[in-house]
Amino acid sequence: RAMNQETISTYEHEGTKYDASKFNDAGKAFFNYIVEVNNEVNALKRRMDILNAAGITLSSKLKELLTDDMLAPVKAADEEKDS
């Protein structure tokens, strides 16, 4: 069932909500930029989550292929660090 409700865009500052439709032109422009920036930040966070998950999966798949004959030679300086 569709409800016929108007959505009011609000801006919250220090705990007080403001009706964005009542902003002057400059205020509306700033508000729209804030909305756009927040949307972009959220999209980038989602993208980072996806890329992190992909990195974990790819590392896991590569780990399955590793064998001892692939080990890099240990240099003397590396051995001293481990001591």
mmCIF file of N, CA and C in Angstrom:
data_model
loop_
_atom_site.group_PDB
_atom_site.id
_atom_site.type_symbol
_atom_site.label_atom_id
_atom_site.label_comp_id
_atom_site.label_asym_id
_atom_site.label_seq_id
_atom_site.Cartn_x
_atom_site.Cartn_y
_atom_site.Cartn_z
ATOM 1 N N ARG A 1 0.849 -1.179 0.000
ATOM 2 C CA ARG A 1 0.000 0.000 0.000
ATOM 3 C C ARG A 1 0.894 1.241 0.000
ATOM 4 N N ALA A 2 0.724 2.083 -0.979
ATOM 5 C CA ALA A 2 1.530 3.305 -1.075
ATOM 6 C C ALA A 2 0.938 4.379 -0.186
ATOM 7 N N MET A 3 1.817 5.020 0.537
ATOM 8 C CA MET A 3 1.369 6.112 1.403
ATOM 9 C C MET A 3 1.775 7.425 0.751
ATOM 10 N N ASN A 4 0.902 8.350 0.748
ATOM 11 C CA ASN A 4 1.157 9.640 0.134
ATOM 12 C C ASN A 4 1.685 10.594 1.201
ATOM 13 N N GLN A 5 2.978 10.476 1.501
ATOM 14 C CA GLN A 5 3.589 11.341 2.494
ATOM 15 C C GLN A 5 4.668 12.176 1.820
ATOM 16 N N GLU A 6 4.728 13.426 2.205
ATOM 17 C CA GLU A 6 5.803 14.272 1.721
ATOM 18 C C GLU A 6 7.028 14.011 2.578
ATOM 19 N N THR A 7 8.147 13.925 1.917
ATOM 20 C CA THR A 7 9.390 13.770 2.641
ATOM 21 C C THR A 7 9.989 15.154 2.849
ATOM 22 N N ILE A 8 10.284 15.461 4.092
ATOM 23 C CA ILE A 8 10.875 16.758 4.411
ATOM 24 C C ILE A 8 12.360 16.546 4.635
ATOM 25 N N SER A 9 13.171 17.291 3.883
ATOM 26 C CA SER A 9 14.613 17.229 4.079
ATOM 27 C C SER A 9 14.967 18.131 5.246
ATOM 28 N N THR A 10 15.704 17.553 6.187
ATOM 29 C CA THR A 10 16.092 18.342 7.351
ATOM 30 C C THR A 10 17.600 18.362 7.483
ATOM 31 N N TYR A 11 18.068 19.414 8.117
ATOM 32 C CA TYR A 11 19.476 19.567 8.439
ATOM 33 C C TYR A 11 19.576 19.724 9.942
ATOM 34 N N GLU A 12 20.433 18.890 10.560
ATOM 35 C CA GLU A 12 20.570 18.962 12.007
ATOM 36 C C GLU A 12 21.894 19.622 12.363
ATOM 37 N N HIS A 13 21.802 20.621 13.233
ATOM 38 C CA HIS A 13 22.991 21.338 13.709
ATOM 39 C C HIS A 13 22.879 21.497 15.213
ATOM 40 N N GLU A 14 23.868 20.911 15.916
ATOM 41 C CA GLU A 14 23.911 20.987 17.377
ATOM 42 C C GLU A 14 22.589 20.583 18.029
ATOM 43 N N GLY A 15 22.023 19.488 17.505
ATOM 44 C CA GLY A 15 20.811 18.929 18.106
ATOM 45 C C GLY A 15 19.508 19.573 17.679
ATOM 46 N N THR A 16 19.582 20.600 16.836
ATOM 47 C CA THR A 16 18.371 21.278 16.368
ATOM 48 C C THR A 16 18.176 20.959 14.896
ATOM 49 N N LYS A 17 16.935 20.592 14.536
ATOM 50 C CA LYS A 17 16.631 20.254 13.140
ATOM 51 C C LYS A 17 16.034 21.456 12.423
ATOM 52 N N TYR A 18 16.456 21.627 11.174
ATOM 53 C CA TYR A 18 15.977 22.723 10.337
ATOM 54 C C TYR A 18 15.363 22.154 9.065
ATOM 55 N N ASP A 19 14.279 22.768 8.599
ATOM 56 C CA ASP A 19 13.614 22.381 7.361
ATOM 57 C C ASP A 19 14.394 22.988 6.196
ATOM 58 N N ALA A 20 15.058 22.129 5.408
ATOM 59 C CA ALA A 20 15.925 22.598 4.323
ATOM 60 C C ALA A 20 15.149 23.322 3.224
ATOM 61 N N SER A 21 13.865 23.052 3.103
ATOM 62 C CA SER A 21 13.081 23.739 2.056
ATOM 63 C C SER A 21 12.907 25.220 2.371
ATOM 64 N N LYS A 22 13.178 25.596 3.599
ATOM 65 C CA LYS A 22 13.044 26.999 3.998
ATOM 66 C C LYS A 22 14.361 27.773 3.881
ATOM 67 N N PHE A 23 15.432 27.088 3.498
ATOM 68 C CA PHE A 23 16.715 27.763 3.320
ATOM 69 C C PHE A 23 16.649 28.713 2.126
ATOM 70 N N ASN A 24 17.467 29.774 2.162
ATOM 71 C CA ASN A 24 17.565 30.631 0.980
ATOM 72 C C ASN A 24 18.378 29.886 -0.081
ATOM 73 N N ASP A 25 18.565 30.491 -1.247
ATOM 74 C CA ASP A 25 19.230 29.790 -2.357
ATOM 75 C C ASP A 25 20.632 29.320 -1.990
ATOM 76 N N ALA A 26 21.391 30.166 -1.307
ATOM 77 C CA ALA A 26 22.747 29.780 -0.913
ATOM 78 C C ALA A 26 22.689 28.618 0.078
ATOM 79 N N GLY A 27 21.781 28.683 1.036
ATOM 80 C CA GLY A 27 21.630 27.608 2.018
ATOM 81 C C GLY A 27 21.241 26.298 1.353
ATOM 82 N N LYS A 28 20.330 26.379 0.372
ATOM 83 C CA LYS A 28 19.909 25.170 -0.351
ATOM 84 C C LYS A 28 21.078 24.575 -1.123
ATOM 85 N N ALA A 29 21.904 25.442 -1.703
ATOM 86 C CA ALA A 29 23.070 24.949 -2.445
ATOM 87 C C ALA A 29 24.030 24.244 -1.493
ATOM 88 N N PHE A 30 24.327 24.873 -0.349
ATOM 89 C CA PHE A 30 25.223 24.243 0.629
ATOM 90 C C PHE A 30 24.644 22.927 1.131
ATOM 91 N N PHE A 31 23.359 22.914 1.409
ATOM 92 C CA PHE A 31 22.703 21.706 1.895
ATOM 93 C C PHE A 31 22.822 20.587 0.856
ATOM 94 N N ASN A 32 22.571 20.921 -0.413
ATOM 95 C CA ASN A 32 22.676 19.916 -1.481
ATOM 96 C C ASN A 32 24.104 19.387 -1.603
ATOM 97 N N TYR A 33 25.097 20.269 -1.425
ATOM 98 C CA TYR A 33 26.488 19.822 -1.451
ATOM 99 C C TYR A 33 26.769 18.869 -0.296
ATOM 100 N N ILE A 34 26.246 19.187 0.875
ATOM 101 C CA ILE A 34 26.440 18.326 2.046
ATOM 102 C C ILE A 34 25.826 16.952 1.788
ATOM 103 N N VAL A 35 24.634 16.927 1.237
ATOM 104 C CA VAL A 35 23.978 15.655 0.919
ATOM 105 C C VAL A 35 24.827 14.874 -0.082
ATOM 106 N N GLU A 36 25.314 15.566 -1.100
ATOM 107 C CA GLU A 36 26.131 14.915 -2.128
ATOM 108 C C GLU A 36 27.427 14.369 -1.531
ATOM 109 N N VAL A 37 28.078 15.151 -0.687
ATOM 110 C CA VAL A 37 29.318 14.718 -0.043
ATOM 111 C C VAL A 37 29.056 13.505 0.846
ATOM 112 N N ASN A 38 28.000 13.546 1.642
ATOM 113 C CA ASN A 38 27.671 12.419 2.518
ATOM 114 C C ASN A 38 27.370 11.157 1.714
ATOM 115 N N ASN A 39 26.662 11.305 0.594
ATOM 116 C CA ASN A 39 26.374 10.160 -0.268
ATOM 117 C C ASN A 39 27.667 9.574 -0.837
ATOM 118 N N GLU A 40 28.574 10.457 -1.256
ATOM 119 C CA GLU A 40 29.853 10.006 -1.808
ATOM 120 C C GLU A 40 30.691 9.308 -0.744
ATOM 121 N N VAL A 41 30.727 9.850 0.470
ATOM 122 C CA VAL A 41 31.467 9.225 1.572
ATOM 123 C C VAL A 41 30.910 7.828 1.841
ATOM 124 N N ASN A 42 29.594 7.707 1.890
ATOM 125 C CA ASN A 42 28.977 6.399 2.133
ATOM 126 C C ASN A 42 29.288 5.416 1.016
ATOM 127 N N ALA A 43 29.268 5.895 -0.232
ATOM 128 C CA ALA A 43 29.596 5.032 -1.370
ATOM 129 C C ALA A 43 31.050 4.575 -1.289
ATOM 130 N N LEU A 44 31.944 5.482 -0.906
ATOM 131 C CA LEU A 44 33.357 5.125 -0.785
ATOM 132 C C LEU A 44 33.580 4.139 0.362
ATOM 133 N N LYS A 45 32.850 4.290 1.458
ATOM 134 C CA LYS A 45 32.957 3.333 2.564
ATOM 135 C C LYS A 45 32.525 1.942 2.107
ATOM 136 N N ARG A 46 31.411 1.889 1.358
ATOM 137 C CA ARG A 46 30.947 0.595 0.833
ATOM 138 C C ARG A 46 31.995 0.008 -0.105
ATOM 139 N N ARG A 47 32.569 0.852 -0.949
ATOM 140 C CA ARG A 47 33.602 0.390 -1.897
ATOM 141 C C ARG A 47 34.820 -0.133 -1.141
ATOM 142 N N MET A 48 35.226 0.561 -0.081
ATOM 143 C CA MET A 48 36.353 0.095 0.724
ATOM 144 C C MET A 48 36.050 -1.256 1.366
ATOM 145 N N ASP A 49 34.830 -1.426 1.868
ATOM 146 C CA ASP A 49 34.437 -2.710 2.456
ATOM 147 C C ASP A 49 34.548 -3.830 1.422
ATOM 148 N N ILE A 50 34.077 -3.552 0.213
ATOM 149 C CA ILE A 50 34.128 -4.549 -0.866
ATOM 150 C C ILE A 50 35.575 -4.859 -1.235
ATOM 151 N N LEU A 51 36.401 -3.811 -1.359
ATOM 152 C CA LEU A 51 37.805 -4.023 -1.717
ATOM 153 C C LEU A 51 38.562 -4.759 -0.616
ATOM 154 N N ASN A 52 38.290 -4.436 0.644
ATOM 155 C CA ASN A 52 38.918 -5.159 1.757
ATOM 156 C C ASN A 52 38.534 -6.637 1.730
ATOM 157 N N ALA A 53 37.263 -6.917 1.504
ATOM 158 C CA ALA A 53 36.805 -8.304 1.434
ATOM 159 C C ALA A 53 37.456 -9.017 0.249
ATOM 160 N N ALA A 54 37.576 -8.330 -0.872
ATOM 161 C CA ALA A 54 38.222 -8.927 -2.046
ATOM 162 C C ALA A 54 39.689 -9.221 -1.752
ATOM 163 N N GLY A 55 40.364 -8.291 -1.083
ATOM 164 C CA GLY A 55 41.768 -8.501 -0.731
ATOM 165 C C GLY A 55 41.951 -9.710 0.168
ATOM 166 N N ILE A 56 41.081 -9.863 1.142
ATOM 167 C CA ILE A 56 41.144 -11.013 2.053
ATOM 168 C C ILE A 56 40.933 -12.316 1.280
ATOM 169 N N THR A 57 39.947 -12.318 0.400
ATOM 170 C CA THR A 57 39.646 -13.511 -0.395
ATOM 171 C C THR A 57 40.809 -13.862 -1.317
ATOM 172 N N LEU A 58 41.365 -12.844 -1.982
ATOM 173 C CA LEU A 58 42.477 -13.094 -2.897
ATOM 174 C C LEU A 58 43.705 -13.604 -2.143
ATOM 175 N N SER A 59 43.989 -13.028 -0.978
ATOM 176 C CA SER A 59 45.123 -13.498 -0.172
ATOM 177 C C SER A 59 44.918 -14.940 0.260
ATOM 178 N N SER A 60 43.687 -15.277 0.612
ATOM 179 C CA SER A 60 43.377 -16.641 1.010
ATOM 180 C C SER A 60 43.587 -17.607 -0.154
ATOM 181 N N LYS A 61 43.148 -17.225 -1.333
ATOM 182 C CA LYS A 61 43.316 -18.071 -2.523
ATOM 183 C C LYS A 61 44.793 -18.237 -2.860
ATOM 184 N N LEU A 62 45.582 -17.158 -2.745
ATOM 185 C CA LEU A 62 47.013 -17.243 -3.024
ATOM 186 C C LEU A 62 47.705 -18.129 -1.995
ATOM 187 N N LYS A 63 47.297 -18.023 -0.741
ATOM 188 C CA LYS A 63 47.892 -18.831 0.328
ATOM 189 C C LYS A 63 47.759 -20.322 0.021
ATOM 190 N N GLU A 64 46.642 -20.701 -0.588
ATOM 191 C CA GLU A 64 46.414 -22.104 -0.952
ATOM 192 C C GLU A 64 47.430 -22.599 -1.979
ATOM 193 N N LEU A 65 48.019 -21.687 -2.741
ATOM 194 C CA LEU A 65 48.948 -22.063 -3.806
ATOM 195 C C LEU A 65 50.411 -22.054 -3.364
ATOM 196 N N LEU A 66 50.700 -21.523 -2.180
ATOM 197 C CA LEU A 66 52.083 -21.389 -1.722
ATOM 198 C C LEU A 66 52.684 -22.734 -1.348
ATOM 199 N N THR A 67 53.955 -22.908 -1.749
ATOM 200 C CA THR A 67 54.696 -24.121 -1.391
ATOM 201 C C THR A 67 56.070 -23.708 -0.868
ATOM 202 N N ASP A 68 56.714 -24.617 -0.164
ATOM 203 C CA ASP A 68 58.020 -24.321 0.419
ATOM 204 C C ASP A 68 59.068 -23.976 -0.633
ATOM 205 N N ASP A 69 58.972 -24.561 -1.830
ATOM 206 C CA ASP A 69 59.974 -24.273 -2.851
ATOM 207 C C ASP A 69 59.847 -22.849 -3.398
ATOM 208 N N MET A 70 58.824 -22.133 -2.984
ATOM 209 C CA MET A 70 58.639 -20.734 -3.388
ATOM 210 C C MET A 70 59.238 -19.751 -2.380
ATOM 211 N N LEU A 71 59.759 -20.251 -1.262
ATOM 212 C CA LEU A 71 60.293 -19.383 -0.213
ATOM 213 C C LEU A 71 61.443 -18.541 -0.741
ATOM 214 N N ALA A 72 61.464 -17.290 -0.341
ATOM 215 C CA ALA A 72 62.552 -16.394 -0.715
ATOM 216 C C ALA A 72 63.761 -16.702 0.151
ATOM 217 N N PRO A 73 64.962 -16.525 -0.416
ATOM 218 C CA PRO A 73 66.157 -16.788 0.400
ATOM 219 C C PRO A 73 66.242 -15.800 1.553
ATOM 220 N N VAL A 74 66.699 -16.285 2.694
ATOM 221 C CA VAL A 74 66.827 -15.448 3.889
ATOM 222 C C VAL A 74 68.209 -14.821 3.868
ATOM 223 N N LYS A 75 68.265 -13.477 3.979
ATOM 224 C CA LYS A 75 69.545 -12.772 4.006
ATOM 225 C C LYS A 75 70.039 -12.684 5.443
ATOM 226 N N ALA A 76 71.332 -12.481 5.623
ATOM 227 C CA ALA A 76 71.932 -12.409 6.956
ATOM 228 C C ALA A 76 71.301 -11.283 7.775
ATOM 229 N N ALA A 77 71.019 -10.133 7.162
ATOM 230 C CA ALA A 77 70.409 -9.014 7.881
ATOM 231 C C ALA A 77 69.029 -9.381 8.403
ATOM 232 N N ASP A 78 68.265 -10.157 7.622
ATOM 233 C CA ASP A 78 66.946 -10.603 8.067
ATOM 234 C C ASP A 78 67.060 -11.534 9.260
ATOM 235 N N GLU A 79 68.097 -12.399 9.256
ATOM 236 C CA GLU A 79 68.286 -13.333 10.358
ATOM 237 C C GLU A 79 68.633 -12.590 11.640
ATOM 238 N N GLU A 80 69.442 -11.503 11.536
ATOM 239 C CA GLU A 80 69.815 -10.720 12.713
ATOM 240 C C GLU A 80 68.598 -10.036 13.322
ATOM 241 N N LYS A 81 67.691 -9.539 12.472
ATOM 242 C CA LYS A 81 66.470 -8.881 12.963
ATOM 243 C C LYS A 81 65.605 -9.846 13.755
ATOM 244 N N ASP A 82 65.578 -11.104 13.314
ATOM 245 C CA ASP A 82 64.748 -12.115 13.972
ATOM 246 C C ASP A 82 65.317 -12.520 15.328
ATOM 247 N N SER A 83 66.603 -12.287 15.553
ATOM 248 C CA SER A 83 67.238 -12.707 16.819
ATOM 249 C C SER A 83 66.856 -11.821 17.963
#
